[in-house]
Coordinates of C-alpha atoms and ligand atoms in Angstrom, one line a residue:
M15 CA 74.1 76.6 111.0
T16 CA 71.7 78.8 113.1
A17 CA 69.4 81.2 111.3
L18 CA 70.3 84.8 111.6
A19 CA 67.6 86.8 113.5
P20 CA 67.3 90.5 112.6
S21 CA 66.4 92.9 115.3
A22 CA 65.3 96.5 115.5
T23 CA 67.9 97.3 118.1
P24 CA 71.6 96.3 118.1
T25 CA 73.9 95.1 120.9
R26 CA 75.9 98.1 121.9
A27 CA 79.1 99.1 123.7
E28 CA 79.9 102.4 125.3
V29 CA 83.0 103.8 123.5
A30 CA 84.2 107.3 124.4
G31 CA 80.8 108.0 125.9
V32 CA 79.0 106.9 122.7
A33 CA 76.7 103.8 122.5
V34 CA 78.2 102.1 119.4
P35 CA 76.2 99.4 117.6
L36 CA 78.2 96.1 117.4
D37 CA 76.0 94.1 115.0
H38 CA 75.8 94.0 111.3
F39 CA 73.4 96.4 109.6
I40 CA 71.6 94.5 106.9
G41 CA 68.4 95.4 105.1
G42 CA 67.6 98.2 107.6
E43 CA 67.9 95.8 110.6
W44 CA 70.6 94.8 113.1
V45 CA 71.9 91.3 112.8
A46 CA 74.1 89.6 115.4
S47 CA 76.5 86.7 114.7
A48 CA 77.2 83.7 116.8
E49 CA 80.8 84.8 117.1
R50 CA 82.4 88.2 118.0
F51 CA 85.9 89.7 117.6
D52 CA 87.7 92.0 120.0
V53 CA 88.4 95.6 119.1
I54 CA 91.1 97.3 121.2
S55 CA 92.0 100.9 121.5
P56 CA 95.5 101.8 120.3
I57 CA 95.6 104.5 123.0
D58 CA 95.9 102.2 126.0
Q59 CA 95.2 98.7 124.4
S60 CA 92.0 98.4 126.4
L61 CA 89.2 96.3 125.1
L62 CA 86.7 98.7 123.5
A63 CA 84.1 96.3 122.1
Q64 CA 83.3 92.8 120.8
V65 CA 81.9 93.2 117.3
A66 CA 79.8 90.7 115.4
R67 CA 82.1 88.4 113.3
G68 CA 80.3 87.7 110.1
G69 CA 80.8 84.8 107.7
A70 CA 79.4 83.3 104.6
Q71 CA 75.8 83.4 105.9
E72 CA 76.0 87.1 106.9
A73 CA 77.6 87.9 103.5
A74 CA 74.9 86.2 101.6
L75 CA 72.2 88.0 103.6
A76 CA 73.7 91.4 103.0
V77 CA 74.1 90.9 99.3
A78 CA 70.5 89.7 99.1
A79 CA 69.4 92.8 100.9
A80 CA 71.4 95.0 98.6
R81 CA 70.0 93.2 95.6
A82 CA 66.4 93.6 96.8
A83 CA 66.9 97.3 97.4
F84 CA 68.6 97.9 94.1
P85 CA 65.7 98.4 91.6
A86 CA 64.0 101.1 93.6
W87 CA 67.2 102.9 94.5
A88 CA 68.3 102.8 90.8
A89 CA 64.9 104.1 89.7
L90 CA 65.1 107.1 92.0
G91 CA 67.5 108.7 89.6
P92 CA 70.4 111.0 90.5
A93 CA 68.3 113.8 91.9
G94 CA 66.2 111.5 94.1
R95 CA 69.4 109.8 95.4
A96 CA 71.1 113.2 95.9
A97 CA 68.3 114.3 98.3
H98 CA 69.1 111.2 100.4
L99 CA 72.8 111.7 100.3
H100 CA 72.6 115.3 101.3
R101 CA 70.5 114.2 104.3
L102 CA 73.1 111.7 105.2
A103 CA 75.8 114.4 105.0
D104 CA 73.6 116.6 107.3
A105 CA 73.5 113.8 109.8
I106 CA 77.2 113.4 109.7
E107 CA 77.8 117.1 110.2
A108 CA 75.4 117.1 113.1
D109 CA 77.3 114.2 114.7
V110 CA 80.9 115.2 114.2
E111 CA 81.8 115.1 117.9
R112 CA 80.5 111.6 118.5
L113 CA 82.0 110.2 115.3
A114 CA 85.4 111.9 116.1
A115 CA 85.5 110.6 119.6
V116 CA 84.8 107.0 118.6
E117 CA 87.2 107.0 115.6
C118 CA 89.9 108.5 117.9
A119 CA 89.4 105.7 120.5
D120 CA 89.2 103.1 117.8
M121 CA 92.2 104.0 115.6
A122 CA 94.0 106.8 117.4
M123 CA 94.0 109.5 114.7
L124 CA 94.4 112.9 116.4
L125 CA 91.1 114.0 117.8
E126 CA 91.5 117.5 116.7
S127 CA 92.1 116.5 113.0
L128 CA 89.0 114.3 113.2
R129 CA 86.9 117.0 114.7
L130 CA 88.0 119.8 112.5
R131 CA 88.7 118.1 109.2
V132 CA 88.4 114.3 108.7
I133 CA 84.8 113.6 109.7
A134 CA 83.6 116.7 107.8
R135 CA 85.3 115.3 104.7
G136 CA 83.0 112.3 105.0
A137 CA 80.0 114.6 104.7
A138 CA 81.7 116.4 101.8
N139 CA 82.2 113.1 100.0
Y140 CA 78.4 112.4 100.0
R141 CA 77.6 116.0 98.9
S142 CA 80.2 116.1 96.2
Y143 CA 79.1 112.9 94.6
A144 CA 75.4 113.6 95.0
D145 CA 75.9 116.8 93.0
L146 CA 78.2 115.4 90.4
A147 CA 75.8 112.5 89.6
V148 CA 73.0 115.0 89.0
Q149 CA 75.2 117.1 86.7
Y150 CA 76.2 114.1 84.6
E151 CA 73.6 111.5 84.1
E152 CA 73.7 111.5 80.3
R153 CA 75.7 113.0 77.5
D154 CA 74.5 113.5 74.0
W155 CA 76.1 114.8 70.8
H156 CA 75.8 114.7 67.0
S157 CA 78.3 112.9 64.8
K158 CA 78.5 111.0 61.5
G159 CA 74.9 111.5 60.6
T160 CA 73.6 110.1 63.9
W161 CA 72.4 111.4 67.2
N162 CA 74.4 109.8 70.1
R163 CA 73.6 109.4 73.7
V164 CA 75.6 107.9 76.5
Q165 CA 73.5 106.7 79.4
R166 CA 74.8 105.7 82.8
M167 CA 73.0 102.7 84.1
P168 CA 73.5 101.8 87.8
A169 CA 75.5 98.6 87.9
G170 CA 73.9 96.8 90.8
P171 CA 74.9 95.7 94.3
A172 CA 78.5 96.8 95.0
V173 CA 80.8 95.5 97.7
V174 CA 83.1 98.1 99.3
I175 CA 86.0 97.0 101.5
T176 CA 88.0 99.5 103.5
P177 CA 91.3 99.5 105.5
W178 CA 91.9 100.5 109.1
N179 CA 93.6 103.8 108.6
A180 CA 91.0 106.7 108.2
P181 CA 88.2 104.1 108.2
F182 CA 85.3 106.6 108.3
M183 CA 86.7 109.0 105.7
L184 CA 87.7 106.2 103.3
S185 CA 84.4 104.4 103.7
T186 CA 82.4 107.5 102.8
W187 CA 84.8 108.3 100.0
K188 CA 84.1 104.9 98.5
T189 CA 80.4 104.4 99.3
A190 CA 79.5 108.0 98.1
P191 CA 80.1 107.5 94.4
A192 CA 78.5 104.0 94.5
L193 CA 75.3 105.3 96.1
A194 CA 75.2 108.4 93.9
A195 CA 75.6 106.3 90.8
G196 CA 72.6 104.2 91.9
C197 CA 74.3 101.1 93.2
T198 CA 73.3 99.6 96.6
V199 CA 76.2 98.8 98.8
V200 CA 77.6 96.3 101.3
L201 CA 80.4 97.9 103.2
K202 CA 83.0 95.8 105.0
P203 CA 85.1 97.9 107.3
A204 CA 88.5 96.7 108.6
E205 CA 88.5 94.6 111.7
W206 CA 91.0 96.7 113.6
S207 CA 88.8 99.9 113.4
P208 CA 85.2 99.0 112.6
L209 CA 83.4 101.3 115.0
A210 CA 82.8 104.6 113.2
C211 CA 81.4 102.7 110.3
A212 CA 78.9 101.1 112.7
L213 CA 77.7 104.6 113.5
L214 CA 77.6 105.4 109.8
A215 CA 75.1 102.6 109.4
E216 CA 73.0 104.1 112.1
L217 CA 73.2 107.6 110.6
A218 CA 72.1 106.2 107.2
A219 CA 69.0 104.7 108.8
E220 CA 68.3 108.0 110.7
A221 CA 68.7 110.0 107.5
G222 CA 66.0 107.8 105.9
L223 CA 68.1 105.8 103.4
P224 CA 65.8 103.0 102.3
A225 CA 66.5 99.6 103.9
G226 CA 69.1 97.6 102.1
V227 CA 70.7 100.6 100.2
L228 CA 73.7 100.8 102.6
N229 CA 74.5 97.6 104.5
V230 CA 77.5 97.3 106.9
V231 CA 78.9 93.8 107.6
Q232 CA 81.5 93.4 110.2
G233 CA 84.2 90.8 110.4
I234 CA 87.6 89.4 109.3
G235 CA 88.8 90.0 105.7
E236 CA 89.6 86.4 104.9
E237 CA 86.2 85.3 106.2
V238 CA 83.2 87.6 105.5
G239 CA 85.3 89.9 103.2
A240 CA 86.2 86.9 101.0
A241 CA 82.6 85.6 101.0
L242 CA 81.3 89.0 99.9
V243 CA 83.6 89.4 96.9
A244 CA 83.0 85.8 95.8
D245 CA 79.2 86.3 95.7
P246 CA 78.1 86.1 92.0
E247 CA 75.2 88.6 92.6
V248 CA 77.7 91.4 93.3
R249 CA 78.2 93.7 90.3
R250 CA 81.1 95.8 91.4
V251 CA 84.0 95.3 93.9
S252 CA 85.8 98.3 95.3
F253 CA 88.7 97.8 97.6
T254 CA 91.2 100.0 99.5
G255 CA 94.0 98.2 101.3
S256 CA 97.2 96.2 100.7
P257 CA 98.4 94.9 97.4
A258 CA 98.4 91.4 98.9
A259 CA 94.7 91.4 99.7
A260 CA 93.9 93.1 96.4
R261 CA 95.4 90.2 94.5
Q262 CA 93.1 87.7 96.2
I263 CA 90.0 90.0 95.9
G264 CA 90.8 90.7 92.2
V265 CA 91.0 87.0 91.5
S266 CA 87.5 86.5 93.1
A267 CA 86.1 89.4 91.1
A268 CA 87.6 88.1 87.9
R269 CA 86.0 84.7 88.4
N270 CA 82.6 86.5 88.3
L271 CA 83.8 88.8 85.5
V272 CA 83.0 91.7 87.8
P273 CA 84.9 95.1 87.5
F274 CA 87.2 95.6 90.4
T275 CA 89.0 98.7 91.6
G276 CA 91.9 98.8 94.1
E277 CA 93.4 101.7 95.9
L278 CA 96.5 100.1 97.4
G279 CA 99.8 100.8 99.1
G280 CA 102.4 103.5 98.4
K281 CA 106.0 104.3 98.8
G282 CA 106.0 107.9 97.5
P283 CA 109.1 110.0 96.9
L284 CA 109.4 113.4 98.5
I285 CA 111.9 115.1 96.2
V286 CA 113.6 118.3 97.3
F287 CA 115.6 120.3 94.8
A288 CA 118.3 122.8 95.7
D289 CA 116.2 125.7 94.6
A290 CA 113.3 124.7 97.0
D291 CA 112.1 126.6 100.0
L292 CA 114.0 124.3 102.3
D293 CA 112.1 125.4 105.4
A294 CA 108.8 124.4 103.8
A295 CA 110.2 121.2 102.4
A296 CA 111.7 120.1 105.8
K297 CA 108.5 120.9 107.6
K298 CA 106.5 118.9 105.1
A299 CA 109.0 116.0 105.2
A300 CA 108.7 115.9 109.0
G301 CA 105.0 116.0 108.5
Q302 CA 105.2 112.6 106.9
Y303 CA 105.4 111.2 110.4
D304 CA 101.8 112.5 111.1
D305 CA 99.4 109.7 111.9
S306 CA 102.5 107.7 112.7
G307 CA 103.1 107.3 109.0
Q308 CA 100.0 105.2 108.5
V309 CA 99.1 107.2 105.3
C310 CA 99.1 105.5 101.9
L311 CA 99.9 108.7 100.2
A312 CA 102.9 109.6 102.4
G313 CA 106.2 110.6 100.8
T314 CA 108.2 108.1 102.7
R315 CA 111.3 108.3 100.6
L316 CA 113.1 111.6 101.0
L317 CA 115.2 112.3 97.9
V318 CA 117.3 115.5 98.4
Q319 CA 119.6 117.2 96.0
E320 CA 123.2 116.5 97.1
S321 CA 124.2 120.2 97.3
V322 CA 121.6 120.9 100.0
R323 CA 121.9 117.7 102.0
E324 CA 123.3 119.2 105.2
A325 CA 121.1 122.3 105.1
F326 CA 118.0 120.2 104.6
L327 CA 118.9 117.6 107.3
E328 CA 119.5 120.4 109.9
K329 CA 116.1 121.9 109.2
F330 CA 114.5 118.4 109.1
H331 CA 115.9 117.4 112.4
A332 CA 114.6 120.6 114.0
Q333 CA 111.2 119.9 112.7
V334 CA 111.2 116.3 113.9
R335 CA 112.3 117.5 117.4
A336 CA 109.1 119.6 117.5
H337 CA 106.9 116.5 117.2
V338 CA 105.1 115.4 120.4
L339 CA 104.3 111.7 120.7
G340 CA 101.3 111.2 122.9
D341 CA 97.6 110.6 123.5
P342 CA 95.6 111.5 120.3
R343 CA 93.0 113.2 122.5
D344 CA 95.6 115.7 123.8
G345 CA 95.8 118.9 121.7
A346 CA 99.6 119.0 122.1
T347 CA 100.1 115.6 120.6
T348 CA 101.3 115.6 116.9
I349 CA 102.0 111.8 116.6
S350 CA 99.6 109.2 117.8
P351 CA 100.3 105.6 118.5
L352 CA 100.2 102.9 115.8
I353 CA 97.0 101.0 115.3
H354 CA 97.7 97.6 116.9
P355 CA 100.5 95.6 118.7
E356 CA 100.9 93.4 115.6
H357 CA 101.4 96.5 113.4
L358 CA 104.0 97.9 115.8
A359 CA 105.8 94.6 115.7
R360 CA 105.7 94.7 111.9
V361 CA 107.1 98.2 111.8
E362 CA 109.9 97.3 114.3
A363 CA 110.8 94.2 112.3
F364 CA 111.3 96.3 109.2
V365 CA 113.7 98.6 111.0
E366 CA 115.6 95.7 112.6
R367 CA 116.0 94.0 109.2
A368 CA 117.3 97.3 107.8
R369 CA 119.8 97.6 110.7
A370 CA 120.9 94.0 110.1
A371 CA 121.3 94.6 106.4
G372 CA 123.7 97.5 107.0
D373 CA 121.4 100.5 106.5
T374 CA 122.2 103.5 108.7
I375 CA 119.6 104.5 111.3
V376 CA 119.9 108.3 111.4
L377 CA 117.0 109.0 113.7
G378 CA 114.8 106.9 116.0
G379 CA 114.8 103.1 115.4
E380 CA 113.1 102.2 118.7
R381 CA 109.8 101.8 120.4
A382 CA 108.7 104.9 122.3
G383 CA 106.2 103.6 124.9
G384 CA 102.7 102.1 124.4
L385 CA 102.1 101.5 120.7
H386 CA 104.4 104.4 119.7
Y387 CA 107.4 104.0 117.5
A388 CA 109.9 106.8 117.4
P389 CA 110.0 108.9 114.1
T390 CA 112.8 107.1 112.3
L391 CA 115.0 108.1 109.4
I392 CA 117.1 105.5 107.6
E393 CA 119.9 106.1 105.1
P394 CA 119.9 102.8 103.1
A395 CA 123.0 101.1 102.0
S396 CA 121.6 100.9 98.5
N397 CA 118.4 101.7 96.6
D398 CA 117.6 98.0 96.5
A399 CA 117.3 97.9 100.3
E400 CA 114.0 96.4 101.5
I401 CA 113.3 99.6 103.6
V402 CA 113.4 101.6 100.3
Q403 CA 111.4 99.1 98.2
Q404 CA 108.6 98.0 100.6
E405 CA 105.8 100.0 102.2
V406 CA 106.3 100.1 106.0
F407 CA 103.1 102.0 106.8
G408 CA 104.7 103.4 110.0
P409 CA 106.8 106.4 111.1
V410 CA 109.8 105.4 109.0
L411 CA 111.3 107.5 106.2
T412 CA 114.4 106.8 104.1
F413 CA 116.9 109.4 103.1
Q414 CA 118.8 109.4 99.8
T415 CA 120.5 112.1 97.7
F416 CA 120.6 112.8 94.0
A417 CA 122.8 114.8 91.7
D418 CA 120.4 116.1 89.0
E419 CA 116.9 115.8 87.7
A420 CA 117.5 112.6 85.8
E421 CA 118.8 110.8 88.9
A422 CA 115.9 112.2 91.0
V423 CA 113.4 110.8 88.5
E424 CA 115.2 107.5 88.3
L425 CA 115.1 107.1 92.1
A426 CA 111.5 108.3 92.3
N427 CA 110.4 105.6 89.8
S428 CA 112.5 102.8 91.2
T429 CA 109.9 100.9 93.3
A430 CA 107.0 98.8 92.2
Y431 CA 104.6 101.3 93.8
G432 CA 103.2 104.5 92.1
L433 CA 100.6 106.1 94.3
S434 CA 101.9 109.6 94.9
G435 CA 104.8 111.9 94.7
I436 CA 105.8 115.2 96.3
V437 CA 108.2 117.7 94.7
Y438 CA 109.7 120.8 96.3
T439 CA 111.1 123.3 93.8
T440 CA 110.6 127.0 93.0
S441 CA 111.1 126.5 89.2
M442 CA 107.9 126.1 87.2
G443 CA 109.8 124.4 84.4
R444 CA 111.2 121.8 86.8
A445 CA 107.8 121.3 88.5
D446 CA 106.3 120.6 85.0
R447 CA 109.2 118.3 83.9
I448 CA 109.3 116.3 87.1
G449 CA 105.5 116.3 87.5
R450 CA 105.3 114.6 84.1
Q451 CA 108.0 112.1 84.7
V452 CA 107.2 110.8 88.1
R453 CA 105.2 107.5 87.8
A454 CA 102.3 108.0 90.1
G455 CA 98.6 108.6 90.3
I456 CA 99.1 112.1 91.8
V457 CA 102.1 114.4 92.1
W458 CA 101.9 117.4 94.4
V459 CA 104.3 120.4 94.0
N460 CA 105.1 122.4 97.1
T461 CA 102.1 121.0 98.9
F462 CA 100.6 117.7 100.0
L463 CA 97.2 116.1 100.5
V464 CA 95.2 118.9 98.9
R465 CA 92.4 117.0 97.1
D466 CA 90.0 118.1 94.5
L467 CA 87.3 115.5 94.7
T468 CA 86.6 115.7 91.0
A469 CA 90.2 114.8 90.0
P470 CA 91.0 111.1 89.3
F471 CA 92.5 109.2 92.2
G472 CA 94.4 105.9 92.2
G473 CA 97.8 104.4 91.7
V474 CA 99.9 102.8 89.0
G475 CA 102.0 99.6 89.4
I476 CA 101.1 97.8 92.6
S477 CA 99.6 100.9 94.1
G478 CA 96.3 100.4 92.4
I479 CA 94.1 99.4 89.6
G480 CA 91.3 101.7 88.3
R481 CA 90.5 105.3 89.3
E482 CA 88.2 106.8 91.8
G483 CA 87.3 110.5 92.1
G484 CA 84.8 112.6 90.2
D485 CA 83.2 111.1 87.1
Y486 CA 85.8 108.4 87.1
A487 CA 84.2 106.7 90.1
L488 CA 80.7 107.3 88.8
D489 CA 81.7 105.6 85.6
F490 CA 83.1 102.6 87.6
Y491 CA 79.7 102.1 89.3
S492 CA 77.7 102.4 86.1
D493 CA 77.2 100.4 83.0
L494 CA 77.6 102.9 80.1
K495 CA 75.3 102.5 77.2
T496 CA 75.5 104.3 73.8
L497 CA 72.4 104.9 71.8
Q498 CA 72.7 106.0 68.2
I499 CA 69.8 107.1 66.0
L500 CA 70.2 107.7 62.3
D501 CA 69.4 111.3 61.4
G502 CA 66.0 111.8 59.9
S503 CA 64.9 108.3 60.6
V504 CA 62.6 109.1 63.5
G505 CA 59.9 111.8 63.8
Ligands
NAD13 P1 94.5 94.9 104.2 O1 94.6 94.7 102.8 O2 95.0 94.0 105.2 O3 92.9 95.0 104.6 C1 92.1 96.0 104.0 C2 90.6 95.4 104.1 O4 90.5 94.3 103.3 C3 90.2 95.1 105.5 O5 88.8 95.4 105.6 C4 90.3 93.6 105.5 O6 89.5 93.0 106.4 C5 90.0 93.2 104.1 N1 90.5 92.0 103.6 C6 91.8 91.4 103.8 N2 91.9 90.3 103.1 C7 90.8 90.1 102.5 C8 90.3 89.1 101.6 N3 91.1 88.0 101.3 N4 89.1 89.2 101.0 C9 88.3 90.3 101.3 N5 88.7 91.2 102.2 C10 89.9 91.2 102.7 O7 95.0 96.4 104.5 P2 95.1 97.2 105.8 O8 96.3 96.7 106.6 O9 93.8 97.3 106.5 O10 95.4 98.7 105.3 C11 96.7 99.1 105.0 C12 97.0 99.1 103.5 O11 96.0 99.9 102.9 C13 98.3 99.8 103.2 O12 98.9 99.1 102.2 C14 97.9 101.2 102.7 O13 98.8 101.9 101.9 C15 96.6 100.9 102.0 N6 95.8 102.0 101.8 C16 95.6 102.6 100.6 C17 94.9 103.7 100.4 C18 94.7 104.3 99.0 O14 93.8 105.1 98.8 N7 95.5 103.9 98.0 C19 94.3 104.3 101.4 C20 94.4 103.8 102.7 C21 95.2 102.6 102.9

């Protein structure tokens, strides 16, 4: 085993005109690995970069750096940390164009969304948690003849593992509460889209975050990811990704008796009642193809009241026809390519199995050039069909009808997932009834993806374990302690 040699400057590759660091960022320095892995662009499948491929040694070094930085970061207190996190948010806001260009080349999200919305949300994540942590460090109250205080103690080094879709936004969403709560972090981005997180490391250094507070380790999940979550010095493990990986990571965390949170896959229902604004519902339903359906929260099961089946489908088809598959850097494009050839093959295999099983392909069902897959609608032969029950994570929706509220709820709750639900109705009573009965972490009525960062976020069933968002995330990254003092016993 060769010793890892930190350096003040990283190896870089030019990606979309930006010099992106390709090494790990550990303890405020750049660390290369003996091996590298290829990162390709979904836009044209060209080789973008060869990124350091970490293993057990890199994982141990990063956890040690996070551990060494922890006491001073914890001692800063919420206000001291908030100043750092606001500076990091400033740095992100000043660098939106570069971050957007790299993220677009790396994972093919629409450049315009990245520039106007997604990257800025990264800055908002740091600001929002910085302020929340300042507002709630301690709570005290009087009860039963005692004075009570709940104190949040930063838990220690945390490992944060993120998926390839929206990598920058999700990495900031997860590291923000950890850092605000006083944990130091080792972030492991996904191997299919690791580049914007490499820039995040650089911005953290430029913003003056102390060395070791935010470390970024690159590599393959089963290699460096598994080594990180198994490290006994890690005090929290936070993961976003597939239920399959979550099971393995959860087992590792359990071995060390370390709290684990998982934001996992989804198979959300999009329920359209006959009283709904059908134009709005059809538009939103066709919008589930955005980002080529690589959105965990997407409403991928269209459940439409039988009486408006034809009216809805006509409007839906018109909306789908308006989609433009193309290059994500082109402002006219509405659907970008899938992330990777392997993922395209996976999506295609789902549709081929559905076809073979007797499900009806109503729309699409074929490749559409490059890594594009045509927006696809499938009417399943039964609710037990694999295409209804399993997350595809591609531009594939299913279509089913229901007679009444009871059947809508039964279908909505009929998968093992429970991340999100979308309901279209103009009845307040129905919105309330269905909103209460759908089994999910979040239900939107007549809208989608609007997020209040203080609200809890997570899934039920195989869609997740634990909650992020607002104080829920700050609690996760803290050890809560209660102090009780008997009235009149101290002067
Ligand atoms: P994935 O589970 O394959 O990988 C996610 C991350 O985990 C990657 O960084 C990967 O390297 C790492 N990893 C994989 N195996 C590991 C292991 N054994 N130990 C440690 N790390 C490991 O998921 P993906 O394909 O990158 O992402 C798609 C999935 O993520 C979908 O299921 C999607 O719904 C889900 N997702 C959920 C949310 C949410 O908020 N609920 C958000 C985005 C994506």
